[in-house]
Amino acid sequence: MSGAGRIVMAHGGGGEATRLLLEERIVSKLGNPILDPLTDGAVLHPPDGPICFTTDSYVVRPLEFPGGDIGRLAVCGTVNDLAVMGARPLALSLGLILEEGLPFDLLDRIVDGVAAAAEEAGVPIVTGDTKVIERRGDDGMLINTAGVGTLREDARLGAARVEPGDALLISGRIAEHGLAVLSVRENLAFDTDIRSDAAPLYGLVDRLLGSGADVRFLRDPTRSGLAGVLADLAEETGFALEVEEEAIPITAAVLHTADLLGLDPLTIANEGKVVAVVAGADAPRALEALRSHPLGRRAAVIGRVTESEPPLVELLTRGGGRRLVQRPYGEDLPRIC
Amino acid sequence: MDKEGIRGIVDEIAALASGSDRMNLMEVCGTHTVSLFRTGAKSLLPETVRLVSGPGCPVCVTSQAYIDLAGELALRPDTTVCTYGDMVRVPGRRGSLEALRAEGAKVAVVYSARDALAYARRNPERHAVFLAVGFETTTPATAATVLEAENEGLKNFYILGGHKRIIPAMHTLLSAGEVPIDGFLCPGHVSVVIGAGAYEPIASHYRKPCVVAGFELEGMLRAILLLVRQAVRYEARVENTYGAAVTVEGNRAARELTERVFEPSDAVWRAMGRIPESGLDLRPAYRRYDAMDRFGLSFGSEVTPHGCLCGEVIQGKALPTECALFRKKCTPREPVGPCMVSMEGTCAAWYKYGPARAEGGGNR
Ligand code: SF4
Ligand code: SF4
């Protein structure tokens, strides 16, 4: 194979091939005044208050899935980590690890995904790195992103501020990202149109914090789903949570597909949702703020913090029953039959 | 159906069951176990109706010797074991496949038999062995894959046969007579293939009510209502609340596919021992796809982890909470037995979903 149209080891050698790869396929798409000089580091001007700094690596497979790709995911994930800390994202770094054999057109689409998501989030990519590694299996790539943001003064967030009587909200429909990825992994295709919800959430969080509601805790329910966040919350606060299944926004297609696969939608990943705990009396105001943003149109109050012992998460099921909600161990898998 | 409707069914169950001793209904299928918890059905039932789990989780009933063979295969330098994800965490004598993988064993997680075939196709220099487990629902897919391998002339694809048939296991449970069972909640998925008629002998010979159900709350509760109604009237018939998917005779095409490739054989079930006609062997014409033959393997002895009650749990003789290891030494993070590993495992379901608090019904 000539390697034409694909990444080869020479692209990582630091020579002309590297320069061309960066200029033609990456920097040209992400360009901004801070990145363009391609110096060894980005110079940022310190804000007044404290800064928030975060990093995450993205290894999702397949690289593209309905509603997104690894590039979009990498930007959204890091922006959202900042957002739920109550930080306004300022700048991101982008580390690409490309596997030999990766087709250029796939790389192009993914860098486009990065560019579009960064634009949507209003955050520049200010520094980065690209490495090429030997082919290991299927054509692949990994992404690491780091982000800095300025902590908002009005964000006083933390499990320690959560109290019995607080309301639990979610910004929209759950379980779409995880199922979208699963739908294309291996041959597990089903004929529903489930798309990843990957989206940058700072704008939504900004609405919520700006609403004047006393927001006490924010978290994005990513890998272990809503169940993971709720279990963490109960553990970190020492309070119990009561959640109403009926109130949790979810589409019929997602519900049905999860059911078919034997998966609990509560444990399926989301990439564009936020879970909020607000003072009970402020719930209506918080809900209205979330719903006023396009990414929060389906927001709902889904439960409350209570005092009961031990600190567990209980789900009041659709039919009026009760059961426990726990974080999954590892990743839930479709059942055998 | 709304909450009132559900309430209505539950009240009817409670009223019917109130006059009699506690009733034991067995959910044969692991997916029912999980769904009964997940939907809250367990918490709605009165104390007088108790649900116990049966041998319907394919991971839980797979013998430990089988897991050991899989491990042996995965450690061969030229062989990859392709398996459903649940199986990789089941402890074997030398550890789980997951643990062996960290030592260099080759294990690929697949979502279907066809994925395993695709692996074989992509990696012609390796032997790909598919861990063929599951009940009547998954067997046709394995059969189709064997036929596909045959058509293509693939030379590096094998199965380690572990498929099981549910009816012989129900016979064994009942003829041993050690577990009081007042009726069976029969599995939806399996019944799609074998048909509701397959339970006739169970109902007539042992006089046990059998009702087929799907996996949503209303369907399961309706089936329980029918079971309780039959039991209090001393009736024993097969009924079907999953009529949309399950017919009396089942899916003939799927069964024929299985019959073309497999023949019934004795099989060893975890803790239940050898059950006649409860397994499936490749027919002679397809024997060359049998990993046991190809690699000259034979089953070793079974060693049950000390204190593990899995065998009792899958036969409805014990509840997970009666196992001294439950929630203590045995958790999803560090499972001792397969019942804590499998997505459909009874112990995993109890651990994950309840009972949440001491208050409430006897099923929680
Ligand atoms: S879904 Fe099928 S294999 Fe799984 S437990 Fe139920 S009947 Fe058994
Ligand atoms: S708790 Fe663990 S050891 Fe006990 S029966 Fe269940 S799986 Fe086996």
XYZ file of C-alpha atoms in Angstrom, chain A residues 25-30 69 71-72 94 96 98 105-117 141 143:
27
model
C -5.089 19.594 7.929
C -5.139 20.942 11.435
C -4.007 24.493 12.077
C -5.707 25.883 8.998
C -9.018 24.758 10.459
C -8.518 25.776 14.034
C -17.280 12.074 16.431
C -13.294 15.406 17.921
C -16.610 16.901 18.907
C -5.596 19.609 21.669
C -3.803 14.221 18.734
C -2.753 9.363 15.230
C -10.506 12.086 4.992
C -11.472 10.652 8.362
C -8.896 12.841 10.074
C -10.270 15.832 8.178
C -13.797 15.153 9.313
C -12.681 14.804 12.907
C -10.676 18.018 12.876
C -13.754 19.668 11.377
C -15.690 18.243 14.314
C -13.174 19.824 16.697
C -13.386 23.156 14.899
C -17.174 23.220 14.827
C -17.525 22.294 18.486
C -6.756 7.961 16.876
C -7.350 12.712 21.638
